[in-house]
GROMACS .gro file of C-alpha atoms in nm:
model
  335
    1MET     CA    1  -0.001  -0.004   0.004
    2ASP     CA    2   0.108   0.367  -0.057
    3GLU     CA    3   0.252   0.513   0.251
    4VAL     CA    4   0.049   0.841   0.216
    5ILE     CA    5  -0.329   0.868   0.236
    6LYS     CA    6  -0.470   0.986  -0.103
    7LEU     CA    7  -0.834   1.090  -0.189
    8ALA     CA    8  -0.870   0.755  -0.364
    9HIS     CA    9  -0.844   0.588  -0.036
   10GLY     CA   10  -1.199   0.727   0.038
   11SER     CA   11  -1.353   0.628  -0.298
   12GLY     CA   12  -1.503   0.304  -0.190
   13GLY     CA   13  -1.303   0.121  -0.448
   14LYS     CA   14  -0.979  -0.084  -0.451
   15LEU     CA   15  -0.776   0.154  -0.237
   16THR     CA   16  -1.047   0.184   0.027
   17HIS     CA   17  -1.062  -0.193   0.048
   18ALA     CA   18  -0.689  -0.208   0.078
   19LEU     CA   19  -0.693   0.044   0.361
   20VAL     CA   20  -0.955  -0.155   0.541
   21GLN     CA   21  -0.786  -0.488   0.496
   22GLN     CA   22  -0.436  -0.387   0.575
   23VAL     CA   23  -0.489  -0.113   0.853
   24PHE     CA   24  -0.815  -0.143   1.027
   25LEU     CA   25  -0.908  -0.522   1.018
   26PRO     CA   26  -0.578  -0.646   1.162
   27TYR     CA   27  -0.640  -0.431   1.478
   28PHE     CA   28  -1.026  -0.455   1.510
   29ASP     CA   29  -1.070  -0.801   1.369
   30ASN     CA   30  -1.381  -0.979   1.515
   31PRO     CA   31  -1.661  -1.197   1.357
   32ALA     CA   32  -1.912  -0.915   1.329
   33LEU     CA   33  -1.665  -0.680   1.160
   34ALA     CA   34  -1.517  -0.953   0.943
   35ALA     CA   35  -1.848  -1.001   0.769
   36MET     CA   36  -1.783  -0.665   0.605
   37ASN     CA   37  -2.155  -0.589   0.559
   38ASP     CA   38  -2.303  -0.242   0.559
   39SER     CA   39  -2.389  -0.283   0.922
   40ALA     CA   40  -2.294  -0.547   1.188
   41VAL     CA   41  -2.525  -0.786   1.350
   42VAL     CA   42  -2.449  -0.826   1.727
   43GLN     CA   43  -2.627  -1.037   1.983
   44LEU     CA   44  -2.734  -0.836   2.283
   45LEU     CA   45  -2.961  -0.937   2.573
   46GLY     CA   46  -3.076  -1.246   2.385
   47GLY     CA   47  -3.180  -1.054   2.068
   48HIS     CA   48  -2.999  -0.948   1.750
   49LEU     CA   49  -2.930  -0.587   1.658
   50ALA     CA   50  -2.786  -0.432   1.358
   51PHE     CA   51  -2.529  -0.156   1.418
   52THR     CA   52  -2.365   0.093   1.201
   53THR     CA   53  -2.168   0.406   1.174
   54ASP     CA   54  -2.074   0.646   0.890
   55ALA     CA   55  -1.933   0.988   0.812
   56TYR     CA   56  -2.040   1.264   0.579
   57VAL     CA   57  -1.810   1.515   0.420
   58VAL     CA   58  -1.996   1.607   0.096
   59GLN     CA   59  -1.921   1.925  -0.091
   60PRO     CA   60  -2.116   2.141  -0.130
   61LEU     CA   61  -2.345   2.094   0.171
   62PHE     CA   62  -2.651   2.164  -0.053
   63PHE     CA   63  -2.710   2.018  -0.380
   64PRO     CA   64  -2.999   1.948  -0.617
   65GLY     CA   65  -3.230   1.704  -0.445
   66GLY     CA   66  -3.065   1.702  -0.104
   67ASP     CA   67  -2.812   1.827   0.144
   68ILE     CA   68  -2.561   1.687   0.397
   69GLY     CA   69  -2.832   1.645   0.663
   70ARG     CA   70  -3.073   1.423   0.459
   71LEU     CA   71  -2.765   1.239   0.335
   72ALA     CA   72  -2.656   1.163   0.691
   73ILE     CA   73  -2.994   1.021   0.800
   74SER     CA   74  -3.061   0.841   0.474
   75GLY     CA   75  -2.718   0.681   0.458
   76THR     CA   76  -2.735   0.548   0.815
   77VAL     CA   77  -3.085   0.416   0.758
   78ASN     CA   78  -2.998   0.253   0.434
   79ASP     CA   79  -2.695   0.069   0.585
   80LEU     CA   80  -2.918  -0.077   0.842
   81SER     CA   81  -3.196  -0.160   0.592
   82ALA     CA   82  -2.940  -0.344   0.365
   83GLN     CA   83  -2.891  -0.580   0.661
   84GLY     CA   84  -3.266  -0.643   0.681
   85ALA     CA   85  -3.304  -0.438   0.993
   86ARG     CA   86  -3.557  -0.182   1.101
   87PRO     CA   87  -3.383   0.144   1.194
   88VAL     CA   88  -3.475   0.260   1.545
   89VAL     CA   89  -3.236   0.516   1.678
   90ILE     CA   90  -2.957   0.731   1.545
   91SER     CA   91  -2.670   0.944   1.699
   92ALA     CA   92  -2.499   1.232   1.524
   93ALA     CA   93  -2.191   1.428   1.582
   94PHE     CA   94  -2.118   1.765   1.415
   95ILE     CA   95  -1.768   1.898   1.340
   96ILE     CA   96  -1.821   2.266   1.265
   97GLU     CA   97  -1.562   2.505   1.112
   98GLU     CA   98  -1.548   2.849   1.282
   99GLY     CA   99  -1.726   3.103   1.069
  100MET     CA  100  -2.010   2.883   0.939
  101LYS     CA  101  -2.335   3.066   0.930
  102VAL     CA  102  -2.585   2.956   1.193
  103GLU     CA  103  -2.864   2.980   0.939
  104GLU     CA  104  -2.688   2.727   0.729
  105LEU     CA  105  -2.643   2.488   1.022
  106ARG     CA  106  -3.019   2.531   1.104
  107ARG     CA  107  -3.110   2.437   0.747
  108VAL     CA  108  -2.902   2.121   0.781
  109VAL     CA  109  -3.051   2.027   1.112
  110ALA     CA  110  -3.404   2.090   1.002
  111SER     CA  111  -3.343   1.867   0.691
  112MET     CA  112  -3.207   1.592   0.923
  113ALA     CA  113  -3.519   1.616   1.141
  114ALA     CA  114  -3.753   1.599   0.837
  115THR     CA  115  -3.581   1.299   0.695
  116ALA     CA  116  -3.572   1.119   1.030
  117ARG     CA  117  -3.948   1.173   1.066
  118GLU     CA  118  -3.990   1.028   0.695
  119ALA     CA  119  -3.787   0.726   0.797
  120GLY     CA  120  -3.957   0.695   1.143
  121VAL     CA  121  -3.638   0.697   1.340
  122SER     CA  122  -3.520   0.928   1.628
  123VAL     CA  123  -3.185   1.113   1.675
  124VAL     CA  124  -3.135   1.034   2.039
  125ALA     CA  125  -2.770   1.143   2.108
  126GLY     CA  126  -2.517   1.358   1.961
  127ASP     CA  127  -2.213   1.588   2.005
  128THR     CA  128  -2.077   1.915   1.865
  129LYS     CA  129  -1.720   2.033   1.809
  130VAL     CA  130  -1.605   2.353   1.670
  131VAL     CA  131  -1.264   2.382   1.497
  132ALA     CA  132  -1.069   2.682   1.385
  133ALA     CA  133  -1.124   2.830   1.033
  134GLY     CA  134  -0.929   2.614   0.786
  135ALA     CA  135  -0.926   2.305   1.005
  136ALA     CA  136  -1.241   2.169   0.837
  137ASP     CA  137  -1.465   2.255   0.541
  138LYS     CA  138  -1.774   2.417   0.703
  139LEU     CA  139  -1.934   2.101   0.828
  140PHE     CA  140  -1.870   1.731   0.872
  141ILE     CA  141  -2.120   1.481   1.028
  142THR     CA  142  -2.067   1.147   1.178
  143THR     CA  143  -2.363   0.910   1.264
  144ALA     CA  144  -2.421   0.579   1.424
  145GLY     CA  145  -2.749   0.380   1.397
  146VAL     CA  146  -2.905   0.082   1.563
  147GLY     CA  147  -3.190  -0.145   1.426
  148THR     CA  148  -3.366  -0.455   1.499
  149LEU     CA  149  -3.349  -0.756   1.262
  150LEU     CA  150  -3.680  -0.805   1.080
  151LEU     CA  151  -3.593  -1.182   0.993
  152GLN     CA  152  -3.385  -1.448   1.146
  153ASP     CA  153  -3.236  -1.528   0.816
  154ALA     CA  154  -3.154  -1.163   0.714
  155PRO     CA  155  -3.002  -1.085   0.374
  156THR     CA  156  -2.619  -1.010   0.367
  157GLY     CA  157  -2.364  -0.897   0.120
  158SER     CA  158  -2.231  -1.260   0.104
  159GLY     CA  159  -2.545  -1.452   0.032
  160ALA     CA  160  -2.573  -1.441  -0.339
  161ARG     CA  161  -2.639  -1.795  -0.502
  162VAL     CA  162  -2.608  -1.943  -0.851
  163GLY     CA  163  -2.943  -1.885  -1.018
  164ASP     CA  164  -3.025  -1.556  -0.845
  165VAL     CA  165  -3.125  -1.261  -1.054
  166VAL     CA  166  -2.968  -0.921  -0.984
  167ILE     CA  167  -3.220  -0.630  -0.949
  168VAL     CA  168  -3.143  -0.265  -0.900
  169THR     CA  169  -3.436  -0.055  -0.746
  170GLY     CA  170  -3.400   0.243  -0.993
  171THR     CA  171  -3.180   0.448  -1.209
  172ILE     CA  172  -2.816   0.478  -1.117
  173GLY     CA  173  -2.571   0.756  -1.094
  174ASP     CA  174  -2.820   1.026  -1.006
  175HIS     CA  175  -2.657   1.135  -0.671
  176GLY     CA  176  -2.293   1.158  -0.788
  177MET     CA  177  -2.387   1.361  -1.097
  178ALA     CA  178  -2.620   1.588  -0.904
  179VAL     CA  179  -2.348   1.669  -0.657
  180LEU     CA  180  -2.104   1.732  -0.933
  181SER     CA  181  -2.343   1.962  -1.111
  182ALA     CA  182  -2.371   2.181  -0.790
  183ARG     CA  183  -1.986   2.243  -0.777
  184ALA     CA  184  -1.862   2.564  -0.891
  185GLY     CA  185  -1.787   2.608  -1.259
  186LEU     CA  186  -1.992   2.317  -1.381
  187ALA     CA  187  -2.317   2.404  -1.561
  188LEU     CA  188  -2.473   2.059  -1.636
  189GLU     CA  189  -2.832   1.950  -1.695
  190SER     CA  190  -3.071   2.131  -1.474
  191ALA     CA  191  -3.290   1.823  -1.437
  192LEU     CA  192  -3.012   1.640  -1.242
  193ARG     CA  193  -3.122   1.561  -0.891
  194SER     CA  194  -2.988   1.342  -0.630
  195ASP     CA  195  -3.176   1.020  -0.543
  196VAL     CA  196  -3.095   1.059  -0.168
  197ALA     CA  197  -3.371   0.894   0.033
  198PRO     CA  198  -3.419   0.664   0.321
  199LEU     CA  199  -3.513   0.314   0.188
  200ASN     CA  200  -3.625   0.144   0.502
  201ARG     CA  201  -3.998   0.132   0.418
  202LEU     CA  202  -3.922   0.014   0.065
  203VAL     CA  203  -3.704  -0.271   0.204
  204GLU     CA  204  -3.920  -0.360   0.494
  205GLY     CA  205  -4.222  -0.399   0.267
  206LEU     CA  206  -4.009  -0.622   0.035
  207LEU     CA  207  -3.898  -0.842   0.318
  208LEU     CA  208  -4.262  -0.873   0.463
  209GLN     CA  209  -4.372  -1.007   0.124
  210GLY     CA  210  -4.198  -1.328   0.214
  211ILE     CA  211  -3.961  -1.308  -0.068
  212ALA     CA  212  -3.628  -1.486  -0.004
  213VAL     CA  213  -3.377  -1.204  -0.048
  214HIS     CA  214  -3.030  -1.364  -0.061
  215ALA     CA  215  -2.812  -1.060  -0.078
  216MET     CA  216  -2.872  -0.688  -0.061
  217ARG     CA  217  -2.650  -0.371  -0.048
  218ASP     CA  218  -2.677  -0.001  -0.114
  219PRO     CA  219  -2.445   0.102  -0.407
  220THR     CA  220  -2.304   0.423  -0.272
  221ARG     CA  221  -1.931   0.517  -0.333
  222GLY     CA  222  -1.787   0.332  -0.630
  223GLY     CA  223  -2.141   0.272  -0.789
  224ILE     CA  224  -2.302  -0.053  -0.855
  225ALA     CA  225  -1.976  -0.189  -1.034
  226THR     CA  226  -1.803  -0.176  -0.692
  227THR     CA  227  -2.099  -0.310  -0.496
  228LEU     CA  228  -2.144  -0.601  -0.718
  229ASN     CA  229  -1.772  -0.685  -0.700
  230GLU     CA  230  -1.801  -0.676  -0.325
  231ILE     CA  231  -2.090  -0.911  -0.333
  232ALA     CA  232  -1.931  -1.144  -0.590
  233MET     CA  233  -1.611  -1.175  -0.384
  234ALA     CA  234  -1.786  -1.212  -0.057
  235SER     CA  235  -2.025  -1.478  -0.195
  236ASN     CA  236  -1.749  -1.640  -0.422
  237VAL     CA  237  -1.975  -1.627  -0.720
  238GLU     CA  238  -1.964  -1.499  -1.078
  239ILE     CA  239  -2.223  -1.224  -1.170
  240VAL     CA  240  -2.305  -1.125  -1.525
  241VAL     CA  241  -2.445  -0.780  -1.586
  242ASP     CA  242  -2.632  -0.690  -1.905
  243GLU     CA  243  -2.530  -0.332  -1.984
  244GLU     CA  244  -2.835  -0.259  -2.188
  245ARG     CA  245  -3.073  -0.344  -1.908
  246VAL     CA  246  -2.907  -0.110  -1.649
  247PRO     CA  247  -3.151   0.188  -1.595
  248VAL     CA  248  -2.984   0.523  -1.636
  249ALA     CA  249  -3.171   0.853  -1.665
  250ASP     CA  250  -3.106   1.044  -1.986
  251GLU     CA  251  -2.977   1.345  -1.811
  252VAL     CA  252  -2.729   1.129  -1.610
  253ARG     CA  253  -2.624   0.954  -1.920
  254GLY     CA  254  -2.574   1.280  -2.103
  255ALA     CA  255  -2.373   1.431  -1.813
  256CYS     CA  256  -2.165   1.117  -1.794
  257GLU     CA  257  -2.082   1.121  -2.158
  258LEU     CA  258  -1.998   1.490  -2.144
  259LEU     CA  259  -1.755   1.451  -1.863
  260GLY     CA  260  -1.620   1.107  -1.938
  261PHE     CA  261  -1.772   0.926  -1.641
  262ASP     CA  262  -1.912   0.561  -1.662
  263PRO     CA  263  -2.250   0.560  -1.468
  264LEU     CA  264  -2.168   0.214  -1.341
  265TYR     CA  265  -1.911   0.366  -1.106
  266VAL     CA  266  -2.104   0.679  -1.006
  267GLY     CA  267  -2.241   0.672  -0.647
  268ASN     CA  268  -2.600   0.638  -0.548
  269GLU     CA  269  -2.787   0.721  -0.223
  270GLY     CA  270  -3.134   0.603  -0.277
  271LYS     CA  271  -3.089   0.266  -0.448
  272MET     CA  272  -3.048  -0.107  -0.342
  273VAL     CA  273  -2.898  -0.391  -0.514
  274ILE     CA  274  -3.097  -0.698  -0.445
  275MET     CA  275  -3.036  -1.066  -0.540
  276VAL     CA  276  -3.338  -1.303  -0.530
  277PRO     CA  277  -3.406  -1.652  -0.678
  278ALA     CA  278  -3.513  -1.635  -1.042
  279GLU     CA  279  -3.853  -1.772  -0.949
  280GLU     CA  280  -3.911  -1.453  -0.728
  281GLU     CA  281  -3.813  -1.211  -0.996
  282GLY     CA  282  -4.165  -1.127  -1.099
  283ARG     CA  283  -4.302  -1.090  -0.755
  284THR     CA  284  -4.011  -0.874  -0.651
  285LEU     CA  285  -4.037  -0.632  -0.943
  286ALA     CA  286  -4.410  -0.609  -0.911
  287TYR     CA  287  -4.373  -0.499  -0.543
  288LEU     CA  288  -4.096  -0.251  -0.626
  289HIS     CA  289  -4.273  -0.099  -0.925
  290GLY     CA  290  -4.572  -0.023  -0.695
  291HIS     CA  291  -4.354   0.169  -0.455
  292PRO     CA  292  -4.254   0.538  -0.517
  293LEU     CA  293  -3.892   0.462  -0.467
  294GLY     CA  294  -3.883   0.152  -0.693
  295ARG     CA  295  -4.084   0.239  -1.000
  296ARG     CA  296  -3.790   0.217  -1.224
  297ALA     CA  297  -3.658  -0.106  -1.070
  298ALA     CA  298  -3.503  -0.353  -1.326
  299THR     CA  299  -3.339  -0.681  -1.350
  300ILE     CA  300  -2.974  -0.607  -1.478
  301GLY     CA  301  -2.815  -0.960  -1.457
  302SER     CA  302  -2.776  -1.285  -1.280
  303VAL     CA  303  -2.544  -1.496  -1.072
  304THR     CA  304  -2.413  -1.766  -1.310
  305ALA     CA  305  -2.124  -1.956  -1.149
  306GLN     CA  306  -1.973  -2.075  -0.805
  307GLY     CA  307  -1.618  -2.013  -0.734
  308LYS     CA  308  -1.534  -1.711  -0.952
  309GLY     CA  309  -1.554  -1.397  -0.721
  310ARG     CA  310  -1.575  -1.179  -1.026
  311VAL     CA  311  -1.825  -0.963  -1.232
  312LEU     CA  312  -1.863  -0.973  -1.610
  313LEU     CA  313  -2.037  -0.706  -1.823
  314LYS     CA  314  -2.226  -0.809  -2.136
  315THR     CA  315  -2.169  -0.512  -2.350
  316ALA     CA  316  -2.422  -0.347  -2.585
  317VAL     CA  317  -2.244  -0.507  -2.882
  318GLY     CA  318  -2.277  -0.854  -2.742
  319GLY     CA  319  -1.928  -0.920  -2.607
  320HIS     CA  320  -1.817  -0.972  -2.248
  321ARG     CA  321  -1.549  -0.798  -2.037
  322ILE     CA  322  -1.439  -0.789  -1.686
  323LEU     CA  323  -1.636  -0.526  -1.477
  324ASP     CA  324  -1.371  -0.438  -1.207
  325MET     CA  325  -1.407  -0.257  -0.882
  326LEU     CA  326  -1.348   0.115  -0.901
  327VAL     CA  327  -0.963   0.207  -0.927
  328GLY     CA  328  -0.862   0.548  -0.807
  329GLU     CA  329  -1.102   0.835  -0.732
  330GLN     CA  330  -1.370   0.927  -0.974
  331LEU     CA  331  -1.569   1.183  -0.768
  332PRO     CA  332  -1.440   1.275  -0.430
  333ARG     CA  333  -1.656   1.387  -0.151
  334ILE     CA  334  -2.001   1.296  -0.277
  335CYS     CA  335  -2.121   1.169   0.058
   0.00000   0.00000   0.00000
């Protein structure tokens, strides 16, 4: 590993994985952490809880479709939901740069409160630190969240099985391109909006349908390409993705083509990647299409072989190529 931390170490891609594997896991290693899911399942007082933590450094603080406050609540909720848990309580800590306008902070907190009500969770603990001007960039937020498992056999990031279909709950790349559009000097499509949203009610409804969800993750940093690689490696399977079936909004595709980004690697904050048995595909899509956050859900591929730990992309011209995990940093500070 390089001896100096780079922006790419925060991309969610290969360098992030190397950092976790080589620096953090050797010191903190334990069964709950080693599962490397979006949240950890721990046994406490005879029951099972999901527990997660996250940090938010998005720049700018406000962007089309959301802000850092909505992002902090939604990201925490979605990490718990991906583990098949019902989010219950959240804590939040605020690192504030001297000179930030109180009105801006008030807008962020109001947005967090509104998103927490939308998700049905409570922010029950917190902390505030103020640092000198130049020691931070206006505002960073860290959160922790606790949820209760809805099912005994909850989905994980390592449960994909041969014969599963791969479903994404909507269009990809919306969040990353919306944040990029808000940055100074970039005049992109005005229709670009982040998809940031709490997905707990969507996921809970799906699980309560009785559908056997084998694997589930939210494809944030690194996009669905990185998330699918994480699932393929953790499950030791081969996943084949059909490029033409991946839903991408026209404005996102246009912006990606203009700027040279691949939407498969652009981050999302309001989508889930779900793997279910092929015989459950119709029922899963019917449920998702009936939910406001799942109307553009689509089957994008399948799990084809055991023992591979890789992702293949079936291209628009009919060939196949390796779809690798994100290498380097494509869009820093989008979450």
